[in-house]
Amino acid sequence: MDLNELERNRYEKIARLRELGMEPYPTRSNPSHTTVEAMKAFEEAEAANPEARVEVTVAGRLRSMRPMGKISFAHVEDRAGRLQLFFRVNTLGEEKMTILRDLFDLGDYIQASGFLFRTKTGEISVHVEDFTMLAKAISPLPAAKDEVVDGKVVRHATLNDPETRFRQRYADLAVNSDVRKIFRLRTETVRAIREYLDNLDFIEVETPILQPIYGGAAARPFVTHHNQLKQDLYLRISFELYLKRLVVGMFDRVYEIGRDFRNEGVSFKHNPEFTQLEYYMAYADYLKVMEITENMVAHVADRVLGTRKATFKGNEIDLNPPWRRLELRQGLMDAVGIDIHAHREAESLAAAMQAKGIKPKPGAPWGKLVDQLLGDFLEPNLIQPTFLYDYPRDISPLAKSKPGDPQTVERFEGFVGGMELCNAFTELNDPLDQESRFLEMGRAYEDEDEERHPMDDDYLQAMKYGMPPQGGFGMGIDRLVMLLADKHSIREVILFPHLRDRDDEK
């Protein structure tokens, strides 16, 4: 183990503790209360009888130590909060006080037993009658970054470098309580989504992560290989096709919350591995799904924030239903002055874009040009919750066409805070139409194009047994948490985001 001077100093304390009969990494710990439970128990007892004695055993990480001659104060922190510890030589004896002073450091895990009291300043504290080490920290936490200067220990500031925080999330969580709050909020968000859908009689299911054919989204997959079966497999890019198979199997309302994997670029809103919610509801269309979605997000805000007003990038976002509905065609006319219905071919639309000073992506099909206009000129300005609806068919191969307009499908995307939050369809349930769409996508796009959707014969077989009309929905959990926590990078809301190798950064 390669140790610096400070770490060697702490490492030597491990042997000294053992020599004194205190195991630095004991097998058992027995706290009776969390810090918050201890304080609550004292307040309740104090209100009933000011002379009551409340004994507790608490455990956690040492956050501060203040030796003051024959007494010492410290703070211990656990998952619930912080509590002051009071050590006194008359109670513990010289040997124990020496162990505390010389062999315990900030970041160590301690267990302390004693009775609760209030100090002269009114702070609830534990008068410690016994204590022991639970885990000796060899490396100082970044929050208490120590350096030896002229024989003295100098302490520096908290951890705040983003790259270090993401690479050493364990240290980030240990020293930054605000970061821990983000991930508690994330847990509450997922819990609230489940509560909402369960109350609508949806059932939660699990579908394969390793799939023989990828599908359900426009993305490049990760490829792996099963050695025994001699079979290439794909990490799923979506749950969609498996969930809709379940609707064929008479599960009318299904949802899944899990991981998707897409071999694509990394950005403030993209990570190769991310958490997705998808649900499918028989006998619903995209209008019904809009209604469910806006009410679900409002419910989550109620549970997580206690309000339907969220602040994101300095904007107050009103999540109250109903959300604004805006046809994609009208939105683009308002944003760039181009009527996509007047330019139904890729060449015509590309010329209209050039006339407006917009450089179209070379060789892009019509639908991808529409998507370019949406992403560059419309999405960034959709700050308040907005459902943008009715999309080009050739970028939506699994959605049902609008009656009387075969080039447009019943699809919407929900935008909040200038970013896409969710995506939904009235799902295509005609197996013959679906097969022709798969074939059409194969002809229109290059082999490496992410919009190219492979033929899935088994999915078509499922559809042939009869698939009820249904609405389907997908939402990135990470982006919803970004919105609710007012975090502007997806890496802030994923515990262990994907990062480049350090060698690649040089």
C-alpha positions as a printed NumPy array, in Angstrom:
array([[  0.   ,   0.   ,   0.   ],
       [  1.494,   3.308,  -1.158],
       [  1.011,   5.828,   1.662],
       [  1.922,   9.476,   2.04 ],
       [  3.244,  10.951,   5.281],
       [ -0.171,  11.662,   6.775],
       [ -1.46 ,   8.218,   5.859],
       [  1.614,   6.548,   7.35 ],
       [  0.978,   8.455,  10.556],
       [ -2.589,   7.153,  10.705],
       [ -1.529,   3.656,   9.666],
       [  0.876,   3.473,  12.618],
       [ -2.026,   4.277,  14.941],
       [ -3.712,   1.008,  13.934],
       [ -0.922,  -1.021,  15.557],
       [ -0.883,   1.234,  18.633],
       [ -4.624,   0.774,  19.1  ],
       [ -4.243,  -2.99 ,  18.984],
       [ -1.377,  -2.862,  21.47 ],
       [ -3.726,  -1.027,  23.84 ],
       [ -6.467,  -3.626,  23.373],
       [ -8.77 ,  -1.592,  21.099],
       [ -9.497,  -3.305,  17.78 ],
       [ -9.581,  -0.623,  15.036],
       [-11.954,  -2.712,  12.866],
       [-14.216,  -4.67 ,  15.249],
       [-16.726,  -7.208,  13.953],
       [-19.744,  -5.871,  15.854],
       [-21.291,  -2.496,  16.585],
       [-24.447,  -1.905,  18.604],
       [-25.88 ,   1.612,  18.36 ],
       [-29.191,   2.045,  20.159],
       [-30.25 ,   5.271,  18.429],
       [-29.408,   7.381,  15.418],
       [-28.266,  10.882,  16.301],
       [-31.697,  12.323,  15.532],
       [-33.504,   9.57 ,  17.452],
       [-31.27 ,  10.24 ,  20.44 ],
       [-32.044,  13.959,  20.435],
       [-35.768,  13.294,  20.039],
       [-35.743,  10.797,  22.919],
       [-34.024,  13.366,  25.148],
       [-36.446,  16.162,  24.235],
       [-39.444,  13.924,  24.964],
       [-37.987,  12.774,  28.281],
       [-36.972,  16.326,  29.212],
       [-40.5  ,  17.588,  28.595],
       [-41.966,  14.891,  30.863],
       [-39.29 ,  15.013,  33.586],
       [-36.297,  17.397,  33.428],
       [-34.331,  15.074,  35.716],
       [-34.832,  11.972,  33.557],
       [-31.683,  10.133,  32.493],
       [-31.612,   9.022,  28.868],
       [-28.854,   6.576,  28.006],
       [-27.828,   6.028,  24.392],
       [-25.198,   4.399,  22.223],
       [-24.536,   6.23 ,  18.979],
       [-22.198,   5.448,  16.095],
       [-20.915,   7.444,  13.156],
       [-18.06 ,   9.359,  11.586],
       [-16.072,  11.875,  13.62 ],
       [-16.611,  15.303,  12.073],
       [-14.934,  17.585,  14.579],
       [-12.683,  17.274,  17.645],
       [-11.939,  20.052,  20.111],
       [ -9.625,  19.03 ,  22.988],
       [ -9.742,  21.477,  25.889],
       [ -7.436,  20.203,  28.606],
       [ -9.234,  17.624,  30.731],
       [-12.325,  17.679,  28.548],
       [-12.947,  17.286,  24.829],
       [-15.862,  17.963,  22.524],
       [-16.524,  16.194,  19.237],
       [-19.31 ,  15.795,  16.712],
       [-20.374,  12.449,  15.331],
       [-22.396,  12.189,  12.101],
       [-24.575,   9.321,  10.889],
       [-27.217,   8.984,   8.191],
       [-29.688,  11.054,  10.208],
       [-27.618,  14.015,  11.38 ],
       [-24.977,  15.188,  13.855],
       [-24.706,  14.976,  17.631],
       [-22.152,  16.449,  20.018],
       [-20.052,  14.151,  22.198],
       [-18.603,  15.314,  25.531],
       [-15.541,  13.504,  26.922],
       [-14.318,  14.11 ,  30.446],
       [-11.186,  12.723,  32.082],
       [-12.981,  12.253,  35.442],
       [-15.408,   9.893,  33.706],
       [-13.135,   8.086,  31.271],
       [ -9.728,   8.173,  32.947],
       [ -6.372,   9.395,  31.642],
       [ -5.663,   6.382,  29.43 ],
       [ -8.916,   6.628,  27.482],
       [ -8.547,  10.38 ,  27.055],
       [ -5.026,   9.88 ,  25.751],
       [ -6.291,   7.301,  23.238],
       [ -8.949,   9.756,  22.083],
       [ -6.506,  12.622,  21.76 ],
       [ -3.623,  10.743,  20.134],
       [ -5.18 ,   7.882,  18.155],
       [ -8.545,   9.167,  16.906],
       [ -8.72 ,  11.406,  13.824],
       [-11.376,  13.179,  11.824],
       [-13.097,  10.693,   9.526],
       [-12.748,   7.754,  11.924],
       [-15.882,   5.828,  12.82 ],
       [-16.592,   5.836,  16.555],
       [-19.163,   4.269,  18.856],
       [-19.922,   6.186,  22.03 ],
       [-22.174,   5.305,  24.973],
       [-23.385,   7.559,  27.741],
       [-26.246,   9.764,  28.888],
       [-27.728,  12.826,  27.257],
       [-27.628,  16.327,  28.685],
       [-27.645,  19.946,  27.589],
       [-24.482,  22.024,  27.63 ],
       [-24.456,  25.587,  28.945],
       [-25.164,  26.759,  25.408],
       [-28.215,  24.478,  25.228],
       [-26.807,  21.911,  22.787],
       [-27.95 ,  18.337,  23.351],
       [-24.853,  16.198,  23.868],
       [-23.776,  12.739,  24.964],
       [-21.773,  12.649,  28.193],
       [-19.569,   9.782,  27.048],
       [-18.983,   6.973,  29.541],
       [-17.317,   4.602,  27.073],
       [-16.233,   4.667,  23.468],
       [-14.477,   2.493,  20.923],
       [-13.161,   2.636,  17.399],
       [-15.367,   1.142,  14.692],
       [-13.192,   1.873,  11.645],
       [ -9.888,   3.732,  11.442],
       [ -9.681,   6.059,   8.421],
       [ -6.206,   5.88 ,   6.921],
       [ -6.736,   8.585,   4.304],
       [ -7.997,  11.98 ,   5.513],
       [-11.273,  12.945,   3.886],
       [-11.037,  15.833,   1.408],
       [-13.253,  17.864,   3.738],
       [-10.44 ,  17.736,   6.246],
       [ -7.518,  17.79 ,   3.847],
       [ -4.427,  17.721,   6.024],
       [ -0.871,  18.692,   5.121],
       [  2.228,  18.679,   7.285],
       [  3.94 ,  22.086,   7.175],
       [  6.97 ,  22.697,   9.423],
       [  5.962,  19.797,  11.611],
       [  2.375,  21.033,  12.055],
       [ -0.825,  19.756,  10.479],
       [ -2.551,  22.356,   8.3  ],
       [ -6.211,  21.752,   7.368],
       [ -7.652,  22.818,   3.985],
       [-11.159,  23.371,   2.596],
       [-13.941,  21.013,   1.497],
       [-13.995,  18.91 ,  -1.688],
       [-15.4  ,  20.932,  -4.574],
       [-13.543,  19.964,  -7.77 ],
       [-16.22 ,  18.353, -10.019],
       [-13.892,  15.844, -11.677],
       [-12.573,  14.598,  -8.328],
       [-16.085,  14.495,  -6.909],
       [-17.374,  12.265,  -9.722],
       [-14.324,   9.974,  -9.701],
       [-14.399,   9.585,  -5.924],
       [-18.129,   9.765,  -5.288],
       [-17.647,   7.955,  -1.978],
       [-15.548,  10.876,  -0.734],
       [-17.959,  13.383,  -2.263],
       [-20.877,  11.826,  -0.382],
       [-18.881,  11.571,   2.828],
       [-18.045,  15.273,   2.963],
       [-20.874,  17.029,   1.099],
       [-24.232,  16.663,   2.8  ],
       [-25.941,  18.523,  -0.07 ],
       [-24.868,  15.75 ,  -2.445],
       [-26.388,  13.134,  -0.153],
       [-29.628,  15.135,  -0.263],
       [-29.701,  14.846,  -4.075],
       [-29.666,  11.071,  -3.937],
       [-32.241,  10.924,  -1.162],
       [-34.409,  13.099,  -3.41 ],
       [-33.755,  10.66 ,  -6.245],
       [-34.94 ,   7.736,  -4.108],
       [-38.068,   9.67 ,  -3.106],
       [-38.722,  10.468,  -6.778],
       [-38.68 ,   6.8  ,  -7.819],
       [-40.818,   5.869,  -4.811],
       [-43.411,   8.524,  -5.761],
       [-43.535,   7.322,  -9.392],
       [-44.165,   3.767,  -8.25 ],
       [-46.856,   4.957,  -5.858],
       [-48.647,   6.868,  -8.61 ],
       [-48.576,   4.057, -11.173],
       [-49.42 ,   1.344,  -8.651],
       [-52.504,   3.35 ,  -7.662],
       [-53.605,   3.254, -11.322],
       [-53.416,  -0.562, -11.248],
       [-50.182,  -0.811, -13.233],
       [-47.91 ,  -3.723, -12.425],
       [-44.142,  -3.408, -12.293],
       [-42.183,  -5.962, -14.324],
       [-38.619,  -6.794, -15.322],
       [-37.547,  -7.44 , -18.889],
       [-34.222,  -8.681, -20.334],
       [-31.162,  -6.444, -20.26 ],
       [-29.265,  -8.773, -22.595],
       [-31.239,  -8.965, -25.832],
       [-30.642, -10.87 , -29.091],
       [-32.106,  -7.936, -31.075],
       [-32.065,  -4.356, -29.87 ],
       [-34.967,  -2.021, -30.532],
       [-37.525,   0.388, -29.167],
       [-35.375,   3.509, -29.582],
       [-33.066,   5.299, -31.994],
       [-29.63 ,   4.609, -30.524],
       [-26.452,   2.633, -31.118],
       [-26.221,  -0.371, -28.755],
       [-23.382,  -1.89 , -26.795],
       [-22.525,  -5.363, -28.089],
       [-21.347,  -8.322, -26.019],
       [-20.946, -12.058, -26.646],
       [-22.165, -15.161, -24.836],
       [-19.32 , -17.658, -25.061],
       [-21.234, -20.894, -24.434],
       [-24.135, -20.021, -26.708],
       [-21.779, -18.496, -29.303],
       [-24.25 , -15.646, -29.605],
       [-23.839, -11.886, -29.942],
       [-26.1  , -10.012, -27.551],
       [-26.957,  -6.345, -27.044],
       [-27.383,  -4.338, -23.875],
       [-30.905,  -3.005, -24.159],
       [-31.477,   0.519, -25.423],
       [-35.157,   0.415, -24.416],
       [-37.738,  -1.78 , -22.67 ],
       [-40.411,  -1.033, -25.241],
       [-40.722,  -4.139, -27.38 ],
       [-40.696,  -6.514, -24.407],
       [-43.238,  -4.465, -22.454],
       [-45.577,  -4.418, -25.454],
       [-45.218,  -8.195, -25.733],
       [-46.612,  -8.294, -22.191],
       [-49.61 ,  -6.216, -23.256],
       [-50.278,  -8.893, -25.885],
       [-50.111, -11.352, -22.982],
       [-53.065,  -9.611, -21.27 ],
       [-51.114,  -7.4  , -18.868],
       [-53.011,  -4.262, -19.821],
       [-50.98 ,  -1.844, -17.678],
       [-47.27 ,  -2.48 , -17.198],
       [-44.252,  -0.401, -16.263],
       [-40.569,  -0.866, -15.667],
       [-37.937,   1.305, -14.005],
       [-34.447,   0.185, -14.867],
       [-31.206,   0.703, -16.735],
       [-30.836,   1.374, -20.441],
       [-27.495,   1.496, -22.265],
       [-26.742,   3.575, -25.34 ],
       [-23.369,   3.735, -27.068],
       [-23.582,   7.42 , -27.803],
       [-22.021,  10.744, -26.848],
       [-21.697,  12.037, -23.301],
       [-23.15 ,  15.474, -22.525],
       [-24.795,  17.424, -19.71 ],
       [-27.96 ,  15.379, -20.344],
       [-26.555,  12.086, -21.698],
       [-24.75 ,   9.227, -19.957],
       [-24.143,   5.854, -21.662],
       [-25.923,   4.111, -18.772],
       [-29.065,   5.751, -17.447],
       [-32.319,   5.014, -15.63 ],
       [-35.557,   4.955, -17.567],
       [-39.248,   4.659, -16.762],
       [-41.482,   3.156, -19.431],
       [-45.154,   2.295, -19.129],
       [-47.734,   0.91 , -21.547],
       [-51.48 ,   1.216, -21.117],
       [-54.026,  -0.693, -23.185],
       [-56.997,   1.226, -24.583],
       [-55.225,   4.582, -24.188],
       [-53.88 ,   6.98 , -26.818],
       [-51.251,   9.72 , -26.669],
       [-53.819,  12.231, -25.411],
       [-54.605,  10.046, -22.404],
       [-50.869,   9.517, -21.825],
       [-50.373,  13.299, -21.763],
       [-52.94 ,  13.537, -18.992],
       [-51.363,  10.72 , -16.966],
       [-47.885,  12.181, -17.429],
       [-48.634,  15.708, -16.239],
       [-50.496,  14.363, -13.223],
       [-47.712,  11.908, -12.41 ],
       [-45.011,  14.606, -12.459],
       [-47.211,  16.867, -10.318],
       [-47.673,  13.997,  -7.846],
       [-43.914,  13.44 ,  -7.693],
       [-43.334,  17.147,  -7.049],
       [-45.902,  17.061,  -4.24 ],
       [-44.141,  14.135,  -2.582],
       [-40.549,  15.261,  -3.144],
       [-40.666,  19.061,  -2.994],
       [-43.928,  19.676,  -1.156],
       [-44.858,  22.103,  -3.949],
       [-45.553,  22.05 ,  -7.673],
       [-43.202,  24.947,  -8.284],
       [-39.602,  23.983,  -9.066],
       [-36.6  ,  26.212,  -9.737],
       [-34.368,  25.172, -12.623],
       [-31.546,  27.271, -14.079],
       [-32.991,  30.383, -12.475],
       [-36.49 ,  29.819, -13.879],
       [-39.521,  29.068, -11.751],
       [-41.18 ,  26.046, -13.345],
       [-44.902,  25.552, -12.746],
       [-45.619,  21.806, -12.876],
       [-49.353,  22.165, -12.27 ],
       [-51.537,  20.487, -14.908],
       [-52.63 ,  21.126, -17.546],
       [-49.366,  21.585, -19.409],
       [-49.181,  23.561, -22.626],
       [-49.923,  21.606, -25.832],
       [-48.062,  22.75 , -28.966],
       [-48.153,  21.059, -32.377],
       [-44.608,  20.472, -33.662],
       [-45.471,  22.04 , -37.024],
       [-46.756,  25.227, -35.383],
       [-43.842,  25.352, -32.982],
       [-41.326,  25.281, -35.831],
       [-43.263,  27.911, -37.772],
       [-43.103,  30.143, -34.707],
       [-39.424,  29.433, -34.06 ],
       [-37.864,  29.474, -37.549],
       [-40.636,  30.448, -39.956],
       [-40.598,  27.125, -41.837],
       [-43.776,  25.125, -42.475],
       [-42.593,  21.512, -42.547],
       [-45.861,  20.433, -44.186],
       [-45.02 ,  22.693, -47.129],
       [-41.692,  20.903, -47.496],
       [-42.484,  17.183, -47.37 ],
       [-39.271,  16.027, -49.054],
       [-35.776,  16.186, -47.613],
       [-34.429,  18.238, -50.538],
       [-37.192,  20.833, -50.245],
       [-36.815,  21.163, -46.471],
       [-33.017,  21.419, -46.735],
       [-33.425,  24.251, -49.257],
       [-35.877,  26.055, -46.954],
       [-33.396,  25.742, -44.101],
       [-30.572,  27.128, -46.227],
       [-32.8  ,  30.046, -47.238],
       [-33.107,  30.86 , -43.533],
       [-29.336,  30.641, -43.018],
       [-29.546,  27.223, -41.353],
       [-27.036,  24.601, -42.439],
       [-28.813,  21.234, -42.861],
       [-27.039,  17.998, -42.004],
       [-25.735,  16.613, -45.321],
       [-27.746,  13.697, -46.673],
       [-30.169,  13.643, -43.747],
       [-33.68 ,  12.236, -44.361],
       [-36.662,  14.545, -43.915],
       [-37.444,  13.422, -40.382],
       [-33.905,  14.02 , -39.156],
       [-33.954,  17.537, -40.633],
       [-37.142,  18.22 , -38.694],
       [-35.455,  16.842, -35.596],
       [-32.469,  19.145, -36.222],
       [-34.745,  22.188, -36.316],
       [-36.496,  21.033, -33.154],
       [-33.281,  20.453, -31.225],
       [-31.551,  23.649, -32.295],
       [-34.344,  26.213, -32.297],
       [-37.372,  24.968, -30.389],
       [-36.282,  22.742, -27.492],
       [-33.998,  25.308, -25.771],
       [-36.898,  27.775, -25.497],
       [-39.479,  25.386, -24.034],
       [-38.944,  26.381, -20.403],
       [-42.415,  25.855, -18.946],
       [-43.828,  22.31 , -19.247],
       [-44.889,  21.743, -22.853],
       [-46.13 ,  18.732, -24.801],
       [-44.882,  19.031, -28.375],
       [-46.997,  16.676, -30.474],
       [-47.425,  15.133, -33.947],
       [-44.025,  14.033, -35.274],
       [-42.582,  12.791, -38.591],
       [-43.253,   9.124, -39.177],
       [-39.728,   8.297, -40.343],
       [-38.199,   9.075, -36.931],
       [-41.03 ,   7.315, -35.078],
       [-41.253,   3.773, -36.478],
       [-43.318,   2.36 , -33.606],
       [-46.028,   5.046, -33.453],
       [-49.445,   5.032, -35.108],
       [-50.047,   7.447, -38.   ],
       [-52.574,  10.242, -37.656],
       [-55.796,   9.505, -39.543],
       [-55.573,  11.152, -42.963],
       [-51.857,  12.026, -42.651],
       [-49.626,   8.961, -43.114],
       [-46.402,  11.003, -42.829],
       [-47.273,  12.2  , -39.298],
       [-47.642,  10.024, -36.217],
       [-49.376,  10.435, -32.87 ],
       [-46.291,  11.086, -30.818],
       [-45.434,  13.698, -28.226],
       [-42.354,  14.738, -26.315],
       [-42.548,  16.596, -23.026],
       [-40.12 ,  19.478, -22.516],
       [-39.337,  21.274, -19.27 ],
       [-36.56 ,  23.734, -18.529],
       [-35.322,  23.699, -22.132],
       [-34.706,  19.946, -22.289],
       [-36.628,  16.849, -23.327],
       [-38.097,  15.06 , -20.326],
       [-40.262,  12.329, -21.875],
       [-41.472,  10.708, -25.095],
       [-44.743,   8.926, -25.864],
       [-46.848,   7.432, -28.676],
       [-50.163,   6.105, -29.609],
       [-48.581,   2.729, -30.259],
       [-48.709,   1.044, -33.645],
       [-50.596,  -2.249, -33.301],
       [-51.007,  -3.294, -36.954],
       [-48.411,  -6.054, -37.593],
       [-48.447,  -5.546, -41.369],
       [-47.867,  -1.811, -41.041],
       [-45.147,  -2.466, -38.469],
       [-43.339,  -4.886, -40.768],
       [-43.402,  -2.386, -43.626],
       [-42.039,   0.296, -41.285],
       [-39.103,  -1.923, -40.3  ],
       [-38.354,  -2.565, -43.983],
       [-38.718,   1.111, -44.831],
       [-36.305,   2.136, -42.061],
       [-33.774,  -0.383, -43.315],
       [-33.851,   1.165, -46.798],
       [-33.865,   4.832, -45.706],
       [-30.931,   4.73 , -43.314],
       [-27.338,   3.57 , -43.502],
       [-26.258,   0.495, -41.549],
       [-24.471,   2.629, -38.931],
       [-27.243,   5.211, -38.579],
       [-28.754,   5.2  , -35.101],
       [-32.237,   5.739, -36.555],
       [-32.037,   2.401, -38.395],
       [-34.341,  -0.042, -36.594],
       [-33.579,  -3.773, -37.055],
       [-36.289,  -6.21 , -38.01 ],
       [-37.64 ,  -8.095, -34.973],
       [-39.554, -11.131, -36.219],
       [-40.522, -12.335, -32.757],
       [-42.063,  -8.955, -31.936],
       [-44.036,  -9.124, -35.169],
       [-45.185, -12.625, -34.201],
       [-46.451, -11.256, -30.889],
       [-48.354,  -8.525, -32.727],
       [-49.976, -11.11 , -34.997],
       [-51.692, -12.678, -31.957],
       [-53.501,  -9.383, -31.514],
       [-52.241,  -6.292, -29.74 ],
       [-54.842,  -3.963, -28.207],
       [-54.677,  -0.239, -28.928],
       [-52.386,   1.348, -26.356],
       [-50.428,   4.373, -25.308],
       [-46.77 ,   4.066, -24.412],
       [-44.448,   6.366, -22.498],
       [-40.752,   6.731, -21.646],
       [-38.985,   9.168, -19.322],
       [-35.432,   9.521, -18.089],
       [-35.423,   9.379, -14.291],
       [-32.083,  11.187, -14.263],
       [-33.485,  14.186, -16.099],
       [-36.515,  14.389, -13.821],
       [-34.18 ,  14.425, -10.817],
       [-32.06 ,  17.121, -12.505],
       [-35.196,  19.229, -12.775],
       [-36.379,  18.675,  -9.199],
       [-32.909,  19.141,  -7.668],
       [-31.964,  22.081,  -9.932],
       [-28.845,  20.325, -11.167],
       [-27.623,  21.152, -14.639],
       [-25.5  ,  18.092, -15.404],
       [-26.666,  14.486, -15.458],
       [-23.421,  13.542, -13.701],
       [-24.67 ,  15.359, -10.59 ],
       [-27.634,  12.995, -10.222],
       [-25.971,   9.66 , -11.113],
       [-23.99 ,   8.128,  -8.288],
       [-21.2  ,   6.802, -10.491],
       [-21.307,   8.554, -13.887],
       [-19.183,   7.328, -16.763],
       [-15.936,   9.312, -17.155],
       [-13.04 ,   9.225, -19.563],
       [ -9.93 ,   7.336, -18.538],
       [ -7.474,   9.665, -16.872],
       [ -4.893,   8.855, -19.563],
       [ -7.321,  10.067, -22.239],
       [ -7.607,  13.459, -20.552],
       [ -3.893,  14.223, -20.82 ]])
